[in-house]
mmCIF file of C-alpha atoms in Angstrom:
data_model
loop_
_atom_site.group_PDB
_atom_site.id
_atom_site.type_symbol
_atom_site.label_atom_id
_atom_site.label_comp_id
_atom_site.label_asym_id
_atom_site.label_seq_id
_atom_site.Cartn_x
_atom_site.Cartn_y
_atom_site.Cartn_z
ATOM 1 C CA MET A 1 150.531 244.304 -38.511
ATOM 2 C CA ARG A 2 149.178 240.686 -38.937
ATOM 3 C CA MET A 3 151.216 237.756 -39.883
ATOM 4 C CA ASP A 4 149.193 236.320 -42.801
ATOM 5 C CA GLU A 5 149.851 233.207 -44.636
ATOM 6 C CA ARG A 6 151.890 235.180 -47.567
ATOM 7 C CA LYS A 7 154.201 236.747 -45.337
ATOM 8 C CA LYS A 8 154.741 233.152 -43.662
ATOM 9 C CA GLN A 9 155.735 231.786 -47.054
ATOM 10 C CA VAL A 10 157.978 235.095 -48.175
ATOM 11 C CA LEU A 11 159.605 234.594 -44.937
ATOM 12 C CA ALA A 12 160.233 231.158 -45.006
ATOM 13 C CA ALA A 13 161.445 231.325 -48.520
ATOM 14 C CA ILE A 14 163.967 234.271 -47.433
ATOM 15 C CA VAL A 15 165.466 232.099 -44.576
ATOM 16 C CA GLN A 16 165.727 228.833 -46.469
ATOM 17 C CA ASP A 17 167.418 230.657 -49.422
ATOM 18 C CA TYR A 18 169.646 232.690 -46.754
ATOM 19 C CA ILE A 19 170.704 229.824 -45.194
ATOM 20 C CA LEU A 20 171.714 228.013 -48.509
ATOM 21 C CA THR A 21 173.727 230.797 -50.105
ATOM 22 C CA GLY A 22 174.894 233.131 -47.395
ATOM 23 C CA GLU A 23 174.034 236.053 -49.793
ATOM 24 C CA PRO A 24 170.893 238.786 -48.928
ATOM 25 C CA VAL A 25 167.699 237.671 -50.601
ATOM 26 C CA GLY A 26 166.008 239.926 -52.967
ATOM 27 C CA SER A 27 162.184 239.847 -54.135
ATOM 28 C CA ARG A 28 163.378 238.707 -57.788
ATOM 29 C CA THR A 29 165.180 235.627 -56.465
ATOM 30 C CA ILE A 30 162.037 234.725 -54.478
ATOM 31 C CA ALA A 31 159.397 235.139 -57.556
ATOM 32 C CA ARG A 32 161.898 233.044 -59.504
ATOM 33 C CA ARG A 33 162.894 230.392 -57.181
ATOM 34 C CA TYR A 34 160.270 229.768 -55.213
ATOM 35 C CA ASN A 35 156.646 229.391 -56.490
ATOM 36 C CA LEU A 36 154.685 231.842 -54.281
ATOM 37 C CA GLY A 37 152.087 232.950 -57.335
ATOM 38 C CA VAL A 38 152.906 236.317 -56.845
ATOM 39 C CA SER A 39 154.785 239.214 -58.720
ATOM 40 C CA PRO A 40 158.031 240.543 -57.338
ATOM 41 C CA ALA A 41 156.755 243.827 -56.308
ATOM 42 C CA THR A 42 153.999 241.989 -54.182
ATOM 43 C CA ILE A 43 156.998 240.012 -52.515
ATOM 44 C CA ARG A 44 158.897 243.313 -52.295
ATOM 45 C CA ASN A 45 155.826 244.702 -50.386
ATOM 46 C CA GLU A 46 155.417 241.883 -48.211
ATOM 47 C CA MET A 47 159.656 241.657 -47.578
ATOM 48 C CA ALA A 48 159.141 245.667 -46.539
ATOM 49 C CA ASP A 49 156.366 244.782 -43.639
ATOM 50 C CA LEU A 50 158.379 241.593 -42.713
ATOM 51 C CA GLU A 51 161.512 244.531 -42.051
ATOM 52 C CA GLU A 52 159.001 246.878 -40.390
ATOM 53 C CA MET A 53 158.037 243.731 -37.585
ATOM 54 C CA GLY A 54 161.663 243.115 -36.928
ATOM 55 C CA LEU A 55 161.534 239.609 -38.863
ATOM 56 C CA LEU A 56 163.966 240.872 -41.805
ATOM 57 C CA GLU A 57 167.145 243.118 -41.679
ATOM 58 C CA GLN A 58 168.648 245.094 -44.805
ATOM 59 C CA PRO A 59 172.093 245.071 -44.711
ATOM 60 C CA HIS A 60 173.690 248.169 -45.788
ATOM 61 C CA THR A 61 175.506 247.031 -48.679
ATOM 62 C CA SER A 62 172.910 245.027 -50.241
ATOM 63 C CA ALA A 63 169.440 245.620 -51.715
ATOM 64 C CA GLY A 64 168.543 242.275 -50.792
ATOM 65 C CA ARG A 65 166.956 241.228 -46.950
ATOM 66 C CA ILE A 66 168.542 239.142 -44.545
ATOM 67 C CA PRO A 67 166.840 237.160 -41.505
ATOM 68 C CA SER A 68 167.043 239.011 -38.200
ATOM 69 C CA ASP A 69 167.569 236.898 -34.777
ATOM 70 C CA TYR A 70 163.573 237.349 -34.590
ATOM 71 C CA GLY A 71 163.340 236.208 -37.904
ATOM 72 C CA TYR A 72 165.016 233.002 -37.183
ATOM 73 C CA ARG A 73 163.032 232.362 -34.205
ATOM 74 C CA TYR A 74 160.115 232.760 -35.671
ATOM 75 C CA TYR A 75 160.823 230.639 -38.365
ATOM 76 C CA VAL A 76 162.603 227.892 -36.546
ATOM 77 C CA ASP A 77 159.331 227.961 -34.159
ATOM 78 C CA CYS A 78 156.562 228.140 -36.331
ATOM 79 C CA LEU A 79 157.959 227.932 -40.110
ATOM 80 C CA MET A 80 160.640 225.047 -40.163
ATOM 81 C CA GLU A 81 159.651 221.598 -41.485
ATOM 82 C CA PRO A 82 161.581 218.558 -39.786
ATOM 83 C CA GLU A 83 164.423 217.050 -42.179
ATOM 84 C CA LYS A 84 165.083 213.525 -41.545
ATOM 85 C CA LEU A 85 167.914 211.736 -41.983
ATOM 86 C CA THR A 86 168.515 209.278 -44.905
ATOM 87 C CA PRO A 87 168.707 205.251 -43.813
ATOM 88 C CA ALA A 88 172.327 205.682 -44.969
ATOM 89 C CA GLU A 89 173.231 208.345 -42.393
ATOM 90 C CA GLU A 90 171.325 206.848 -39.411
ATOM 91 C CA GLU A 91 173.206 203.519 -40.383
ATOM 92 C CA TYR A 92 176.550 205.242 -40.315
ATOM 93 C CA VAL A 93 175.833 206.822 -36.951
ATOM 94 C CA ARG A 94 174.902 203.282 -35.678
ATOM 95 C CA GLN A 95 178.313 202.067 -37.242
ATOM 96 C CA ARG A 96 180.255 204.853 -35.251
ATOM 97 C CA TYR A 97 179.015 203.891 -32.153
ATOM 98 C CA ASN A 98 179.482 199.812 -32.863
ATOM 99 C CA GLN A 99 183.122 200.255 -32.907
ATOM 100 C CA LYS A 100 184.915 199.004 -29.392
ATOM 101 C CA MET A 101 185.503 201.983 -27.010
ATOM 102 C CA LEU A 102 186.724 201.386 -23.789
ATOM 103 C CA GLU A 103 186.338 204.560 -21.953
ATOM 104 C CA ILE A 104 183.539 207.091 -21.517
ATOM 105 C CA GLU A 105 186.245 209.471 -22.882
ATOM 106 C CA GLN A 106 186.477 207.490 -26.114
ATOM 107 C CA VAL A 107 183.006 207.721 -26.682
ATOM 108 C CA LEU A 108 182.256 211.559 -25.778
ATOM 109 C CA GLU A 109 185.184 212.273 -28.091
ATOM 110 C CA GLU A 110 183.631 210.394 -31.057
ATOM 111 C CA THR A 111 180.401 211.851 -30.601
ATOM 112 C CA ALA A 112 181.715 215.433 -31.166
ATOM 113 C CA ARG A 113 183.917 214.331 -33.947
ATOM 114 C CA LEU A 114 180.777 212.501 -35.399
ATOM 115 C CA LEU A 115 178.692 215.995 -34.866
ATOM 116 C CA SER A 116 181.203 218.039 -36.349
ATOM 117 C CA GLU A 117 181.714 215.694 -39.588
ATOM 118 C CA MET A 118 178.220 215.467 -39.884
ATOM 119 C CA THR A 119 177.267 219.141 -39.905
ATOM 120 C CA ALA A 120 180.356 221.139 -40.743
ATOM 121 C CA TYR A 121 179.826 223.365 -37.418
ATOM 122 C CA THR A 122 181.737 223.194 -33.945
ATOM 123 C CA ALA A 123 180.852 220.389 -31.560
ATOM 124 C CA ILE A 124 180.546 220.413 -28.505
ATOM 125 C CA ALA A 125 179.900 217.460 -25.858
ATOM 126 C CA LEU A 126 179.500 217.872 -22.175
ATOM 127 C CA GLY A 127 180.789 214.716 -19.916
ATOM 128 C CA PRO A 128 178.688 213.564 -17.086
ATOM 129 C CA ASN A 129 178.743 215.023 -13.846
ATOM 130 C CA GLN A 130 180.647 212.707 -11.610
ATOM 131 C CA ASN A 131 180.402 213.999 -7.917
ATOM 132 C CA ASN A 132 178.417 210.796 -7.200
ATOM 133 C CA ALA A 133 180.922 208.362 -9.203
ATOM 134 C CA ILE A 134 182.177 205.205 -7.378
ATOM 135 C CA LEU A 135 185.943 204.399 -7.349
ATOM 136 C CA GLU A 136 186.327 201.478 -8.749
ATOM 137 C CA GLN A 137 190.268 201.136 -9.231
ATOM 138 C CA VAL A 138 193.520 203.080 -8.044
ATOM 139 C CA GLN A 139 196.669 202.188 -9.441
ATOM 140 C CA ILE A 140 200.049 203.536 -9.060
ATOM 141 C CA LEU A 141 202.895 202.706 -11.590
ATOM 142 C CA PRO A 142 206.580 203.358 -11.452
ATOM 143 C CA VAL A 143 207.936 205.645 -14.023
ATOM 144 C CA HIS A 144 211.084 203.641 -15.079
ATOM 145 C CA SER A 145 214.060 205.657 -14.749
ATOM 146 C CA THR A 146 212.765 208.430 -12.853
ATOM 147 C CA ASN A 147 211.702 209.522 -9.321
ATOM 148 C CA LYS A 148 208.164 209.631 -10.306
ATOM 149 C CA ALA A 149 205.215 207.525 -10.579
ATOM 150 C CA LEU A 150 201.529 207.239 -12.075
ATOM 151 C CA LEU A 151 198.465 207.498 -10.633
ATOM 152 C CA VAL A 152 195.637 205.588 -12.431
ATOM 153 C CA ALA A 153 192.282 206.399 -10.843
ATOM 154 C CA VAL A 154 189.130 204.475 -12.914
ATOM 155 C CA THR A 155 185.603 205.530 -11.625
ATOM 156 C CA SER A 156 182.207 203.325 -12.287
ATOM 157 C CA THR A 157 181.582 205.867 -14.933
ATOM 158 C CA GLY A 158 183.968 204.777 -17.316
ATOM 159 C CA MET A 159 186.148 208.054 -16.515
ATOM 160 C CA VAL A 160 190.092 207.018 -16.188
ATOM 161 C CA GLU A 161 192.061 209.517 -15.260
ATOM 162 C CA HIS A 162 196.029 209.868 -14.966
ATOM 163 C CA ARG A 163 198.542 211.807 -12.962
ATOM 164 C CA ILE A 164 202.450 211.924 -13.050
ATOM 165 C CA PHE A 165 203.801 212.925 -9.453
ATOM 166 C CA THR A 166 207.192 213.253 -7.750
ATOM 167 C CA ILE A 167 208.126 210.088 -5.784
ATOM 168 C CA PRO A 168 210.871 210.135 -2.928
ATOM 169 C CA GLY A 169 213.765 208.087 -3.734
ATOM 170 C CA ASN A 170 213.444 205.419 -1.130
ATOM 171 C CA VAL A 171 210.110 204.110 -2.412
ATOM 172 C CA THR A 172 210.552 200.732 -4.174
ATOM 173 C CA THR A 173 208.036 199.298 -6.764
ATOM 174 C CA GLU A 174 207.032 196.996 -4.018
ATOM 175 C CA ASP A 175 205.980 199.889 -2.009
ATOM 176 C CA LEU A 176 204.028 201.386 -4.761
ATOM 177 C CA THR A 177 202.381 197.971 -5.283
ATOM 178 C CA ARG A 178 201.338 197.666 -1.310
ATOM 179 C CA ILE A 179 200.315 201.220 -1.181
ATOM 180 C CA SER A 180 198.144 200.646 -4.355
ATOM 181 C CA ARG A 181 196.376 197.679 -2.904
ATOM 182 C CA VAL A 182 195.718 199.257 0.384
ATOM 183 C CA LEU A 183 194.132 202.198 -1.415
ATOM 184 C CA ASN A 184 191.984 199.541 -3.317
ATOM 185 C CA ALA A 185 190.730 197.960 -0.127
ATOM 186 C CA SER A 186 190.154 201.177 1.543
ATOM 187 C CA LEU A 187 188.731 202.892 -1.249
ATOM 188 C CA GLN A 188 186.586 200.634 -3.460
ATOM 189 C CA GLY A 189 183.000 201.372 -3.562
ATOM 190 C CA ILE A 190 183.103 204.606 -2.251
ATOM 191 C CA ALA A 191 182.283 208.074 -3.943
ATOM 192 C CA LEU A 192 184.856 210.277 -4.306
ATOM 193 C CA GLU A 193 183.124 212.816 -2.460
ATOM 194 C CA GLU A 194 182.753 210.558 0.234
ATOM 195 C CA LEU A 195 186.845 210.660 1.030
ATOM 196 C CA ARG A 196 186.441 211.417 5.119
ATOM 197 C CA GLN A 197 189.029 211.775 7.565
ATOM 198 C CA ALA A 198 187.851 208.424 9.114
ATOM 199 C CA VAL A 199 188.857 206.809 6.071
ATOM 200 C CA LEU A 200 192.084 208.191 5.509
ATOM 201 C CA ARG A 201 193.428 207.555 9.404
ATOM 202 C CA ASP A 202 192.674 204.015 8.269
ATOM 203 C CA ILE A 203 194.864 204.143 5.465
ATOM 204 C CA TYR A 204 197.399 206.030 6.971
ATOM 205 C CA ARG A 205 197.436 203.461 9.801
ATOM 206 C CA GLU A 206 198.175 200.812 7.194
ATOM 207 C CA VAL A 207 201.325 202.562 5.712
ATOM 208 C CA ALA A 208 202.234 204.642 8.254
ATOM 209 C CA GLN A 209 205.936 204.906 6.678
ATOM 210 C CA HIS A 210 204.576 206.666 3.402
ATOM 211 C CA ARG A 211 202.407 209.234 4.860
ATOM 212 C CA GLY A 212 203.573 211.991 2.750
ATOM 213 C CA LEU A 213 203.195 209.603 -0.316
ATOM 214 C CA ILE A 214 199.882 209.099 0.555
ATOM 215 C CA LYS A 215 198.946 212.526 1.317
ATOM 216 C CA GLN A 216 199.708 212.912 -2.643
ATOM 217 C CA VAL A 217 197.811 210.516 -3.846
ATOM 218 C CA ILE A 218 194.547 211.931 -1.978
ATOM 219 C CA ASP A 219 195.167 215.423 -2.606
ATOM 220 C CA LEU A 220 195.402 214.047 -6.597
ATOM 221 C CA LEU A 221 192.348 212.035 -5.729
ATOM 222 C CA GLN A 222 190.484 214.977 -4.601
ATOM 223 C CA GLN A 223 191.534 217.385 -7.351
ATOM 224 C CA ILE A 224 190.113 214.454 -9.965
ATOM 225 C CA LEU A 225 187.173 214.906 -7.886
ATOM 226 C CA ALA A 226 187.355 218.775 -8.285
ATOM 227 C CA LEU A 227 188.025 217.984 -12.280
ATOM 228 C CA GLU A 228 185.351 215.623 -12.683
ATOM 229 C CA GLY A 229 182.482 217.261 -10.551
ATOM 230 C CA SER A 230 183.190 220.017 -12.966
ATOM 231 C CA GLU A 231 182.185 217.901 -16.222
ATOM 232 C CA LYS A 232 184.615 217.589 -19.193
ATOM 233 C CA VAL A 233 184.177 219.405 -22.396
ATOM 234 C CA TYR A 234 184.584 217.913 -25.432
ATOM 235 C CA LEU A 235 185.395 220.023 -28.609
ATOM 236 C CA GLU A 236 185.766 219.232 -32.360
ATOM 237 C CA GLY A 237 185.354 221.330 -35.518
ATOM 238 C CA ILE A 238 186.784 224.688 -34.316
ATOM 239 C CA LEU A 239 187.895 225.459 -37.567
ATOM 240 C CA ASN A 240 184.677 225.107 -39.399
ATOM 241 C CA ILE A 241 184.081 228.620 -37.910
ATOM 242 C CA LEU A 242 186.213 229.689 -40.684
ATOM 243 C CA SER A 243 184.096 228.102 -43.436
ATOM 244 C CA GLN A 244 181.370 230.286 -42.654
ATOM 245 C CA PRO A 245 181.127 233.730 -45.016
ATOM 246 C CA GLU A 246 179.949 235.865 -41.912
ATOM 247 C CA PHE A 247 182.907 235.325 -39.717
ATOM 248 C CA LYS A 248 185.568 236.300 -42.193
ATOM 249 C CA ASN A 249 185.974 239.339 -39.936
ATOM 250 C CA LEU A 250 189.034 238.548 -38.034
ATOM 251 C CA GLU A 251 187.922 240.325 -34.779
ATOM 252 C CA LYS A 252 184.859 238.167 -34.635
ATOM 253 C CA VAL A 253 186.607 235.171 -35.286
ATOM 254 C CA LYS A 254 188.798 236.272 -32.407
ATOM 255 C CA GLU A 255 185.983 236.237 -29.872
ATOM 256 C CA ILE A 256 184.291 233.169 -31.036
ATOM 257 C CA LEU A 257 187.728 231.541 -30.416
ATOM 258 C CA ALA A 258 188.374 232.885 -27.289
ATOM 259 C CA PHE A 259 185.130 231.871 -26.155
ATOM 260 C CA LEU A 260 185.813 228.309 -27.237
ATOM 261 C CA GLU A 261 188.664 228.355 -25.150
ATOM 262 C CA ARG A 262 186.875 228.997 -21.903
ATOM 263 C CA GLU A 263 185.916 225.720 -20.650
ATOM 264 C CA GLU A 264 183.352 227.416 -17.653
ATOM 265 C CA ALA A 265 181.888 229.421 -20.377
ATOM 266 C CA LEU A 266 181.050 226.023 -22.550
ATOM 267 C CA ARG A 267 179.563 224.561 -19.548
ATOM 268 C CA ARG A 268 177.339 227.413 -18.795
ATOM 269 C CA ILE A 269 175.956 227.745 -22.199
ATOM 270 C CA PHE A 270 174.741 223.760 -21.406
ATOM 271 C CA LYS A 271 173.519 224.711 -17.536
ATOM 272 C CA ALA A 272 171.505 227.971 -19.179
ATOM 273 C CA THR A 273 169.524 225.530 -21.293
ATOM 274 C CA PRO A 274 166.621 223.387 -19.372
ATOM 275 C CA GLY A 275 167.619 220.199 -17.829
ATOM 276 C CA SER A 276 166.383 217.561 -20.413
ATOM 277 C CA GLY A 277 165.316 217.566 -24.317
ATOM 278 C CA LEU A 278 166.549 219.916 -27.227
ATOM 279 C CA THR A 279 167.081 223.642 -26.797
ATOM 280 C CA ILE A 280 167.635 226.176 -29.443
ATOM 281 C CA ARG A 281 169.463 229.558 -28.866
ATOM 282 C CA ILE A 282 169.525 232.138 -31.457
ATOM 283 C CA GLY A 283 172.012 235.277 -31.484
ATOM 284 C CA GLN A 284 171.398 237.609 -28.655
ATOM 285 C CA GLU A 285 169.861 234.805 -26.753
ATOM 286 C CA ASN A 286 173.323 233.416 -26.023
ATOM 287 C CA LYS A 287 174.117 235.648 -23.207
ATOM 288 C CA GLU A 288 177.888 234.747 -23.268
ATOM 289 C CA GLU A 289 180.624 236.975 -24.478
ATOM 290 C CA GLY A 290 181.669 236.350 -27.760
ATOM 291 C CA ILE A 291 178.719 234.108 -29.244
ATOM 292 C CA ASP A 292 175.951 237.083 -29.741
ATOM 293 C CA LYS A 293 176.354 236.219 -33.665
ATOM 294 C CA CYS A 294 176.144 232.412 -33.174
ATOM 295 C CA SER A 295 173.428 229.735 -32.433
ATOM 296 C CA VAL A 296 174.018 227.104 -30.254
ATOM 297 C CA VAL A 297 171.784 224.059 -30.474
ATOM 298 C CA THR A 298 172.115 221.259 -27.574
ATOM 299 C CA ILE A 299 170.206 218.528 -26.772
ATOM 300 C CA SER A 300 170.306 216.016 -23.636
ATOM 301 C CA TYR A 301 171.688 212.272 -23.556
ATOM 302 C CA ALA A 302 170.371 209.588 -20.993
ATOM 303 C CA VAL A 303 171.082 206.225 -19.558
ATOM 304 C CA GLU A 304 167.992 204.573 -18.252
ATOM 305 C CA GLY A 305 165.843 207.715 -18.308
ATOM 306 C CA LYS A 306 168.361 209.452 -16.152
ATOM 307 C CA ILE A 307 170.182 212.390 -17.702
ATOM 308 C CA MET A 308 174.052 212.216 -17.731
ATOM 309 C CA GLY A 309 174.852 215.294 -19.800
ATOM 310 C CA LYS A 310 174.555 217.360 -23.096
ATOM 311 C CA VAL A 311 175.733 217.468 -26.653
ATOM 312 C CA GLY A 312 175.627 220.365 -28.813
ATOM 313 C CA LEU A 313 176.365 222.207 -32.015
ATOM 314 C CA LEU A 314 177.439 225.625 -32.297
ATOM 315 C CA GLY A 315 177.627 227.601 -35.968
ATOM 316 C CA PRO A 316 176.403 230.721 -37.380
ATOM 317 C CA THR A 317 172.229 231.973 -36.822
ATOM 318 C CA ARG A 318 172.419 231.180 -40.642
ATOM 319 C CA MET A 319 172.385 227.858 -39.490
ATOM 320 C CA HIS A 320 170.615 224.810 -41.244
ATOM 321 C CA TYR A 321 168.807 224.197 -37.903
ATOM 322 C CA SER A 322 166.347 221.288 -39.812
ATOM 323 C CA ARG A 323 169.337 219.515 -40.419
ATOM 324 C CA VAL A 324 171.268 220.145 -37.132
ATOM 325 C CA ILE A 325 168.264 219.084 -35.141
ATOM 326 C CA SER A 326 168.016 215.663 -37.230
ATOM 327 C CA VAL A 327 171.958 214.897 -36.544
ATOM 328 C CA LEU A 328 171.739 216.177 -32.852
ATOM 329 C CA GLN A 329 168.646 213.453 -31.996
ATOM 330 C CA CYS A 330 170.016 210.720 -33.755
ATOM 331 C CA VAL A 331 173.028 211.242 -32.170
ATOM 332 C CA ALA A 332 171.999 211.611 -28.836
ATOM 333 C CA ASP A 333 169.971 208.515 -29.138
ATOM 334 C CA SER A 334 173.111 206.444 -30.208
ATOM 335 C CA LEU A 335 175.394 208.201 -27.617
ATOM 336 C CA SER A 336 172.867 207.059 -24.826
ATOM 337 C CA ARG A 337 172.330 203.361 -25.799
ATOM 338 C CA SER A 338 176.178 203.528 -26.152
ATOM 339 C CA LEU A 339 177.485 204.840 -22.442
ATOM 340 C CA THR A 340 174.365 201.898 -21.177
ATOM 341 C CA GLN A 341 177.335 199.536 -21.188
ATOM 342 C CA PHE A 342 179.280 201.612 -18.472
ATOM 343 C CA TYR A 343 176.735 202.070 -15.917
ATOM 344 C CA ARG A 344 175.883 198.204 -15.577
#
């Protein structure tokens, strides 16, 4: 069956109306709201053809139709018109990134908040992979009135990691200061993945009496490496899912919330997309368990042309795709510019 111009108009009208209302769309609604120049009976025939082609579905409780995953895909690829943000919205995004942020974590947390706020969907941001991060500073600080200390590790990409750990009772503040100095002298400028035995032997030789403490610190730094190598995930707007009428079913909501709790699954939805640019996955195109009724739109961000990570939005297949794309493109551009300060 051929996809002629009238069928395209009818499909576009149904998708747009369903995105707007969340209600199945009938032929009379299309005839009344959209100036297609044909009767409800003609529209009804076209809708029957579109259903036969797999582009529309009929919920059993309604005489109206809704788009199928395939219908959304055709709409996004062939019919959707871009929706530009207003100058005021673009300026709002710029202002959000103009505030002073000292760490990459702050920038990515703000990015997820901004995306969720501007779209009312669930926002996910994937931090940069830090396998090649350079260690800039290590500091060990006493936690007063306890037998614990705080390890602070700062990398060249602006990531700051904190770990609290137990120290022997005979270790003084002066000892911690000296150990920090030795660690900085030995490890500064070294990629975390290059912590090799030769470097460790030099450190052990410098502070031989605290070998056990040094081993603790090195173990913690290697744990940080494992975490950073997996990229951090930032999540905002989880409860936005509850405002979507298609997710009133408690079991469906539980499946989505369970998915959002699995950081490795969240990383996989980014890694399943091409390295750069914008990607849209609709309904069953998402292979992760729990989100086959959702759409996921992702975009990469870069610093000086190098892809650093990705941000995305998760919502119902009845997603306002044209607005989501414009918001993601605007935010990713501002995010890329904001991160440049951390890589100079």
